[in-house]
PDB file of N, CA and C in Angstrom:
ATOM      1  N   MET A1239     -30.227 -24.608 -27.765  1.00  0.00           N
ATOM      2  CA  MET A1239     -28.774 -24.651 -27.881  1.00  0.00           C
ATOM      3  C   MET A1239     -28.299 -23.365 -28.562  1.00  0.00           C
ATOM      4  N   ALA A1240     -27.157 -22.884 -28.127  1.00  0.00           N
ATOM      5  CA  ALA A1240     -26.623 -21.640 -28.658  1.00  0.00           C
ATOM      6  C   ALA A1240     -26.105 -21.854 -30.078  1.00  0.00           C
ATOM      7  N   THR A1241     -26.300 -20.837 -30.856  1.00  0.00           N
ATOM      8  CA  THR A1241     -25.798 -20.913 -32.226  1.00  0.00           C
ATOM      9  C   THR A1241     -24.310 -20.603 -32.233  1.00  0.00           C
ATOM     10  N   LEU A1242     -23.719 -20.893 -33.349  1.00  0.00           N
ATOM     11  CA  LEU A1242     -22.293 -20.634 -33.501  1.00  0.00           C
ATOM     12  C   LEU A1242     -22.002 -19.144 -33.337  1.00  0.00           C
ATOM     13  N   GLN A1243     -22.864 -18.290 -33.886  1.00  0.00           N
ATOM     14  CA  GLN A1243     -22.664 -16.841 -33.769  1.00  0.00           C
ATOM     15  C   GLN A1243     -22.793 -16.389 -32.312  1.00  0.00           C
ATOM     16  N   GLU A1244     -23.738 -16.949 -31.569  1.00  0.00           N
ATOM     17  CA  GLU A1244     -23.887 -16.593 -30.153  1.00  0.00           C
ATOM     18  C   GLU A1244     -22.648 -17.001 -29.361  1.00  0.00           C
ATOM     19  N   LEU A1245     -22.113 -18.173 -29.665  1.00  0.00           N
ATOM     20  CA  LEU A1245     -20.893 -18.607 -28.996  1.00  0.00           C
ATOM     21  C   LEU A1245     -19.719 -17.697 -29.345  1.00  0.00           C
ATOM     22  N   ALA A1246     -19.610 -17.316 -30.598  1.00  0.00           N
ATOM     23  CA  ALA A1246     -18.538 -16.419 -31.030  1.00  0.00           C
ATOM     24  C   ALA A1246     -18.667 -15.071 -30.327  1.00  0.00           C
ATOM     25  N   ASP A1247     -19.893 -14.560 -30.210  1.00  0.00           N
ATOM     26  CA  ASP A1247     -20.119 -13.287 -29.511  1.00  0.00           C
ATOM     27  C   ASP A1247     -19.734 -13.402 -28.034  1.00  0.00           C
ATOM     28  N   ARG A1248     -20.114 -14.503 -27.446  1.00  0.00           N
ATOM     29  CA  ARG A1248     -19.794 -14.695 -26.029  1.00  0.00           C
ATOM     30  C   ARG A1248     -18.282 -14.788 -25.825  1.00  0.00           C
ATOM     31  N   ILE A1249     -17.616 -15.509 -26.705  1.00  0.00           N
ATOM     32  CA  ILE A1249     -16.158 -15.614 -26.612  1.00  0.00           C
ATOM     33  C   ILE A1249     -15.523 -14.248 -26.777  1.00  0.00           C
ATOM     34  N   GLU A1250     -16.017 -13.472 -27.713  1.00  0.00           N
ATOM     35  CA  GLU A1250     -15.479 -12.116 -27.927  1.00  0.00           C
ATOM     36  C   GLU A1250     -15.649 -11.269 -26.660  1.00  0.00           C
ATOM     37  N   ARG A1251     -16.818 -11.353 -26.027  1.00  0.00           N
ATOM     38  CA  ARG A1251     -17.034 -10.600 -24.780  1.00  0.00           C
ATOM     39  C   ARG A1251     -16.094 -11.074 -23.678  1.00  0.00           C
ATOM     40  N   LEU A1252     -15.889 -12.379 -23.600  1.00  0.00           N
ATOM     41  CA  LEU A1252     -14.970 -12.918 -22.594  1.00  0.00           C
ATOM     42  C   LEU A1252     -13.536 -12.450 -22.847  1.00  0.00           C
ATOM     43  N   VAL A1253     -13.124 -12.417 -24.099  1.00  0.00           N
ATOM     44  CA  VAL A1253     -11.775 -11.943 -24.435  1.00  0.00           C
ATOM     45  C   VAL A1253     -11.629 -10.476 -24.062  1.00  0.00           C
ATOM     46  N   LEU A1254     -12.641  -9.669 -24.374  1.00  0.00           N
ATOM     47  CA  LEU A1254     -12.593  -8.250 -24.013  1.00  0.00           C
ATOM     48  C   LEU A1254     -12.541  -8.067 -22.501  1.00  0.00           C
ATOM     49  N   ARG A1255     -13.326  -8.841 -21.799  1.00  0.00           N
ATOM     50  CA  ARG A1255     -13.335  -8.762 -20.332  1.00  0.00           C
ATOM     51  C   ARG A1255     -11.978  -9.194 -19.762  1.00  0.00           C
ATOM     52  N   HIS A1256     -11.416 -10.223 -20.349  1.00  0.00           N
ATOM     53  CA  HIS A1256     -10.103 -10.688 -19.911  1.00  0.00           C
ATOM     54  C   HIS A1256      -9.054  -9.594 -20.107  1.00  0.00           C
ATOM     55  N   ASP A1257      -9.068  -8.941 -21.255  1.00  0.00           N
ATOM     56  CA  ASP A1257      -8.125  -7.849 -21.520  1.00  0.00           C
ATOM     57  C   ASP A1257      -8.320  -6.702 -20.530  1.00  0.00           C
ATOM     58  N   GLU A1258      -9.564  -6.390 -20.255  1.00  0.00           N
ATOM     59  CA  GLU A1258      -9.872  -5.325 -19.298  1.00  0.00           C
ATOM     60  C   GLU A1258      -9.343  -5.688 -17.900  1.00  0.00           C
ATOM     61  N   LEU A1259      -9.535  -6.922 -17.490  1.00  0.00           N
ATOM     62  CA  LEU A1259      -9.055  -7.360 -16.183  1.00  0.00           C
ATOM     63  C   LEU A1259      -7.528  -7.363 -16.122  1.00  0.00           C
ATOM     64  N   LYS A1260      -6.878  -7.721 -17.227  1.00  0.00           N
ATOM     65  CA  LYS A1260      -5.413  -7.676 -17.253  1.00  0.00           C
ATOM     66  C   LYS A1260      -4.921  -6.239 -17.089  1.00  0.00           C
ATOM     67  N   ARG A1261      -5.557  -5.283 -17.772  1.00  0.00           N
ATOM     68  CA  ARG A1261      -5.172  -3.872 -17.632  1.00  0.00           C
ATOM     69  C   ARG A1261      -5.410  -3.387 -16.208  1.00  0.00           C
ATOM     70  N   THR A1262      -6.533  -3.766 -15.646  1.00  0.00           N
ATOM     71  CA  THR A1262      -6.839  -3.381 -14.270  1.00  0.00           C
ATOM     72  C   THR A1262      -5.803  -3.965 -13.312  1.00  0.00           C
ATOM     73  N   ASN A1263      -5.422  -5.207 -13.544  1.00  0.00           N
ATOM     74  CA  ASN A1263      -4.429  -5.855 -12.690  1.00  0.00           C
ATOM     75  C   ASN A1263      -3.088  -5.131 -12.771  1.00  0.00           C
ATOM     76  N   VAL A1264      -2.675  -4.728 -13.959  1.00  0.00           N
ATOM     77  CA  VAL A1264      -1.415  -3.996 -14.113  1.00  0.00           C
ATOM     78  C   VAL A1264      -1.478  -2.684 -13.335  1.00  0.00           C
ATOM     79  N   LEU A1265      -2.596  -1.974 -13.452  1.00  0.00           N
ATOM     80  CA  LEU A1265      -2.746  -0.712 -12.724  1.00  0.00           C
ATOM     81  C   LEU A1265      -2.704  -0.932 -11.214  1.00  0.00           C
ATOM     82  N   LEU A1266      -3.356  -1.985 -10.756  1.00  0.00           N
ATOM     83  CA  LEU A1266      -3.353  -2.290  -9.327  1.00  0.00           C
ATOM     84  C   LEU A1266      -1.956  -2.677  -8.841  1.00  0.00           C
ATOM     85  N   GLU A1267      -1.220  -3.418  -9.648  1.00  0.00           N
ATOM     86  CA  GLU A1267       0.146  -3.773  -9.271  1.00  0.00           C
ATOM     87  C   GLU A1267       1.028  -2.532  -9.185  1.00  0.00           C
ATOM     88  N   GLU A1268       0.840  -1.587 -10.120  1.00  0.00           N
ATOM     89  CA  GLU A1268       1.606  -0.336 -10.075  1.00  0.00           C
ATOM     90  C   GLU A1268       1.251   0.459  -8.823  1.00  0.00           C
ATOM     91  N   LYS A1269      -0.028   0.532  -8.516  1.00  0.00           N
ATOM     92  CA  LYS A1269      -0.472   1.254  -7.325  1.00  0.00           C
ATOM     93  C   LYS A1269       0.078   0.592  -6.067  1.00  0.00           C
ATOM     94  N   LEU A1270       0.050  -0.719  -6.027  1.00  0.00           N
ATOM     95  CA  LEU A1270       0.585  -1.448  -4.880  1.00  0.00           C
ATOM     96  C   LEU A1270       2.065  -1.154  -4.697  1.00  0.00           C
ATOM     97  N   ALA A1271       2.812  -1.133  -5.787  1.00  0.00           N
ATOM     98  CA  ALA A1271       4.241  -0.832  -5.702  1.00  0.00           C
ATOM     99  C   ALA A1271       4.459   0.584  -5.168  1.00  0.00           C
ATOM    100  N   THR A1272       3.642   1.525  -5.624  1.00  0.00           N
ATOM    101  CA  THR A1272       3.754   2.911  -5.148  1.00  0.00           C
ATOM    102  C   THR A1272       3.453   2.998  -3.659  1.00  0.00           C
ATOM    103  N   VAL A1273       2.375   2.365  -3.245  1.00  0.00           N
ATOM    104  CA  VAL A1273       1.980   2.405  -1.834  1.00  0.00           C
ATOM    105  C   VAL A1273       3.012   1.688  -0.963  1.00  0.00           C
ATOM    106  N   ALA A1274       3.549   0.588  -1.457  1.00  0.00           N
ATOM    107  CA  ALA A1274       4.574  -0.128  -0.692  1.00  0.00           C
ATOM    108  C   ALA A1274       5.820   0.748  -0.540  1.00  0.00           C
ATOM    109  N   GLY A1275       6.173   1.477  -1.580  1.00  0.00           N
ATOM    110  CA  GLY A1275       7.307   2.390  -1.485  1.00  0.00           C
ATOM    111  C   GLY A1275       7.059   3.498  -0.487  1.00  0.00           C
ATOM    112  N   GLU A1276       5.858   4.047  -0.503  1.00  0.00           N
ATOM    113  CA  GLU A1276       5.494   5.081   0.467  1.00  0.00           C
ATOM    114  C   GLU A1276       5.541   4.527   1.887  1.00  0.00           C
ATOM    115  N   ARG A1277       5.022   3.313   2.057  1.00  0.00           N
ATOM    116  CA  ARG A1277       5.046   2.667   3.373  1.00  0.00           C
ATOM    117  C   ARG A1277       6.480   2.487   3.868  1.00  0.00           C
ATOM    118  N   ASP A1278       7.332   1.997   2.992  1.00  0.00           N
ATOM    119  CA  ASP A1278       8.724   1.782   3.385  1.00  0.00           C
ATOM    120  C   ASP A1278       9.403   3.103   3.752  1.00  0.00           C
ATOM    121  N   SER A1279       9.094   4.146   2.997  1.00  0.00           N
ATOM    122  CA  SER A1279       9.657   5.462   3.304  1.00  0.00           C
ATOM    123  C   SER A1279       9.163   5.958   4.663  1.00  0.00           C
ATOM    124  N   LEU A1280       7.891   5.788   4.936  1.00  0.00           N
ATOM    125  CA  LEU A1280       7.337   6.219   6.224  1.00  0.00           C
ATOM    126  C   LEU A1280       7.924   5.403   7.375  1.00  0.00           C
ATOM    127  N   LYS A1281       8.115   4.100   7.162  1.00  0.00           N
ATOM    128  CA  LYS A1281       8.728   3.274   8.208  1.00  0.00           C
ATOM    129  C   LYS A1281      10.148   3.739   8.493  1.00  0.00           C
ATOM    130  N   SER A1282      10.857   4.099   7.445  1.00  0.00           N
ATOM    131  CA  SER A1282      12.225   4.583   7.613  1.00  0.00           C
ATOM    132  C   SER A1282      12.244   5.912   8.365  1.00  0.00           C
ATOM    133  N   ARG A1283      11.329   6.805   7.984  1.00  0.00           N
ATOM    134  CA  ARG A1283      11.248   8.094   8.677  1.00  0.00           C
ATOM    135  C   ARG A1283      10.863   7.917  10.132  1.00  0.00           C
ATOM    136  N   LEU A1284       9.959   6.984  10.407  1.00  0.00           N
ATOM    137  CA  LEU A1284       9.555   6.710  11.778  1.00  0.00           C
ATOM    138  C   LEU A1284      10.727   6.177  12.593  1.00  0.00           C
ATOM    139  N   ALA A1285      11.498   5.274  12.013  1.00  0.00           N
ATOM    140  CA  ALA A1285      12.654   4.724  12.720  1.00  0.00           C
ATOM    141  C   ALA A1285      13.670   5.833  13.011  1.00  0.00           C
ATOM    142  N   ALA A1286      13.878   6.728  12.055  1.00  0.00           N
ATOM    143  CA  ALA A1286      14.822   7.830  12.269  1.00  0.00           C
ATOM    144  C   ALA A1286      14.313   8.767  13.365  1.00  0.00           C
ATOM    145  N   ALA A1287      13.015   9.041  13.365  1.00  0.00           N
ATOM    146  CA  ALA A1287      12.439   9.908  14.399  1.00  0.00           C
ATOM    147  C   ALA A1287      12.562   9.254  15.775  1.00  0.00           C
ATOM    148  N   ARG A1288      12.311   7.958  15.845  1.00  0.00           N
ATOM    149  CA  ARG A1288      12.460   7.250  17.124  1.00  0.00           C
ATOM    150  C   ARG A1288      13.902   7.307  17.618  1.00  0.00           C
ATOM    151  N   ALA A1289      14.831   7.147  16.691  1.00  0.00           N
ATOM    152  CA  ALA A1289      16.243   7.203  17.070  1.00  0.00           C
ATOM    153  C   ALA A1289      16.593   8.596  17.597  1.00  0.00           C
ATOM    154  N   ARG A1290      16.072   9.636  16.954  1.00  0.00           N
ATOM    155  CA  ARG A1290      16.339  10.995  17.436  1.00  0.00           C
ATOM    156  C   ARG A1290      15.731  11.222  18.817  1.00  0.00           C
ATOM    157  N   ILE A1291      14.524  10.726  19.028  1.00  0.00           N
ATOM    158  CA  ILE A1291      13.871  10.878  20.331  1.00  0.00           C
ATOM    159  C   ILE A1291      14.650  10.109  21.396  1.00  0.00           C
ATOM    160  N   ASP A1292      15.059   8.891  21.071  1.00  0.00           N
ATOM    161  CA  ASP A1292      15.851   8.109  22.028  1.00  0.00           C
ATOM    162  C   ASP A1292      17.143   8.841  22.386  1.00  0.00           C
ATOM    163  N   ALA A1293      17.786   9.438  21.382  1.00  0.00           N
ATOM    164  CA  ALA A1293      19.026  10.180  21.647  1.00  0.00           C
ATOM    165  C   ALA A1293      18.751  11.383  22.549  1.00  0.00           C
ATOM    166  N   LEU A1294      17.642  12.063  22.309  1.00  0.00           N
ATOM    167  CA  LEU A1294      17.287  13.205  23.157  1.00  0.00           C
ATOM    168  C   LEU A1294      16.976  12.754  24.582  1.00  0.00           C
ATOM    169  N   LEU A1295      16.272  11.633  24.715  1.00  0.00           N
ATOM    170  CA  LEU A1295      15.946  11.118  26.042  1.00  0.00           C
ATOM    171  C   LEU A1295      17.214  10.735  26.803  1.00  0.00           C
ATOM    172  N   GLU A1296      18.201  10.199  26.106  1.00  0.00           N
ATOM    173  CA  GLU A1296      19.459   9.844  26.738  1.00  0.00           C
ATOM    174  C   GLU A1296      20.185  11.075  27.281  1.00  0.00           C
ATOM    175  N   ARG A1297      19.970  12.207  26.658  1.00  0.00           N
ATOM    176  CA  ARG A1297      20.648  13.431  27.083  1.00  0.00           C
ATOM    177  C   ARG A1297      19.986  14.074  28.300  1.00  0.00           C
ATOM    178  N   LEU A1298      18.744  13.691  28.602  1.00  0.00           N
ATOM    179  CA  LEU A1298      18.059  14.255  29.757  1.00  0.00           C
ATOM    180  C   LEU A1298      18.700  13.745  31.041  1.00  0.00           C
ATOM    181  N   PRO A1299      18.856  14.624  32.014  1.00  0.00           N
ATOM    182  CA  PRO A1299      19.388  14.144  33.290  1.00  0.00           C
ATOM    183  C   PRO A1299      18.367  13.232  33.981  1.00  0.00           C
ATOM    184  N   ALA A1300      18.854  12.220  34.634  1.00  0.00           N
ATOM    185  CA  ALA A1300      17.971  11.246  35.281  1.00  0.00           C
ATOM    186  C   ALA A1300      17.478  11.785  36.617  1.00  0.00           C
ATOM    187  N   GLY A1301      16.197  11.550  36.924  1.00  0.00           N
ATOM    188  CA  GLY A1301      15.645  11.846  38.231  1.00  0.00           C
ATOM    189  C   GLY A1301      15.438  13.316  38.544  1.00  0.00           C
ATOM    190  N   THR A1302      15.367  14.167  37.549  1.00  0.00           N
ATOM    191  CA  THR A1302      15.139  15.590  37.827  1.00  0.00           C
ATOM    192  C   THR A1302      14.008  16.131  36.965  1.00  0.00           C
ATOM    193  N   PRO A1303      12.771  15.715  37.288  1.00  0.00           N
ATOM    194  CA  PRO A1303      11.650  16.267  36.510  1.00  0.00           C
ATOM    195  C   PRO A1303      11.511  17.755  36.821  1.00  0.00           C
ATOM    196  N   ASN A1304      11.309  18.553  35.800  1.00  0.00           N
ATOM    197  CA  ASN A1304      11.255  20.001  35.999  1.00  0.00           C
ATOM    198  C   ASN A1304       9.846  20.557  36.014  1.00  0.00           C
ATOM    199  N   ASP A1305       8.839  19.715  35.859  1.00  0.00           N
ATOM    200  CA  ASP A1305       7.476  20.229  35.838  1.00  0.00           C
ATOM    201  C   ASP A1305       6.677  19.851  37.090  1.00  0.00           C
ATOM    202  N   GLY A1306       7.300  19.229  38.051  1.00  0.00           N
ATOM    203  CA  GLY A1306       6.622  18.893  39.288  1.00  0.00           C
ATOM    204  C   GLY A1306       5.893  17.579  39.264  1.00  0.00           C
ATOM    205  N   THR A1307       5.856  16.917  38.136  1.00  0.00           N
ATOM    206  CA  THR A1307       5.163  15.632  38.074  1.00  0.00           C
ATOM    207  C   THR A1307       6.139  14.534  38.486  1.00  0.00           C
ATOM    208  N   PRO A1308       5.622  13.494  39.115  1.00  0.00           N
ATOM    209  CA  PRO A1308       6.503  12.405  39.546  1.00  0.00           C
ATOM    210  C   PRO A1308       7.091  11.662  38.336  1.00  0.00           C
ATOM    211  N   GLU A1309       8.278  11.149  38.522  1.00  0.00           N
ATOM    212  CA  GLU A1309       8.915  10.401  37.460  1.00  0.00           C
ATOM    213  C   GLU A1309       8.225   9.068  37.284  1.00  0.00           C
ATOM    214  N   ARG A1310       8.196   8.562  36.069  1.00  0.00           N
ATOM    215  CA  ARG A1310       7.560   7.268  35.784  1.00  0.00           C
ATOM    216  C   ARG A1310       8.589   6.195  35.707  1.00  0.00           C
TER     217      ARG A1310
END
């Protein structure tokens, strides 16, 4: 059977590990927030680029390919 001192040591290690995991979790949450912000920014930029491409495609005359390839 474990002695009182062994139990106290084990509890101390568990408390330290718990604190370490809490710090790690905070760092991971911060990183997740940063990455989510980057993702949202990229999605917004992609949507804007698609809108610009769609606008450019609308300006092209219909049925007049200039490179000799058949229209799709």
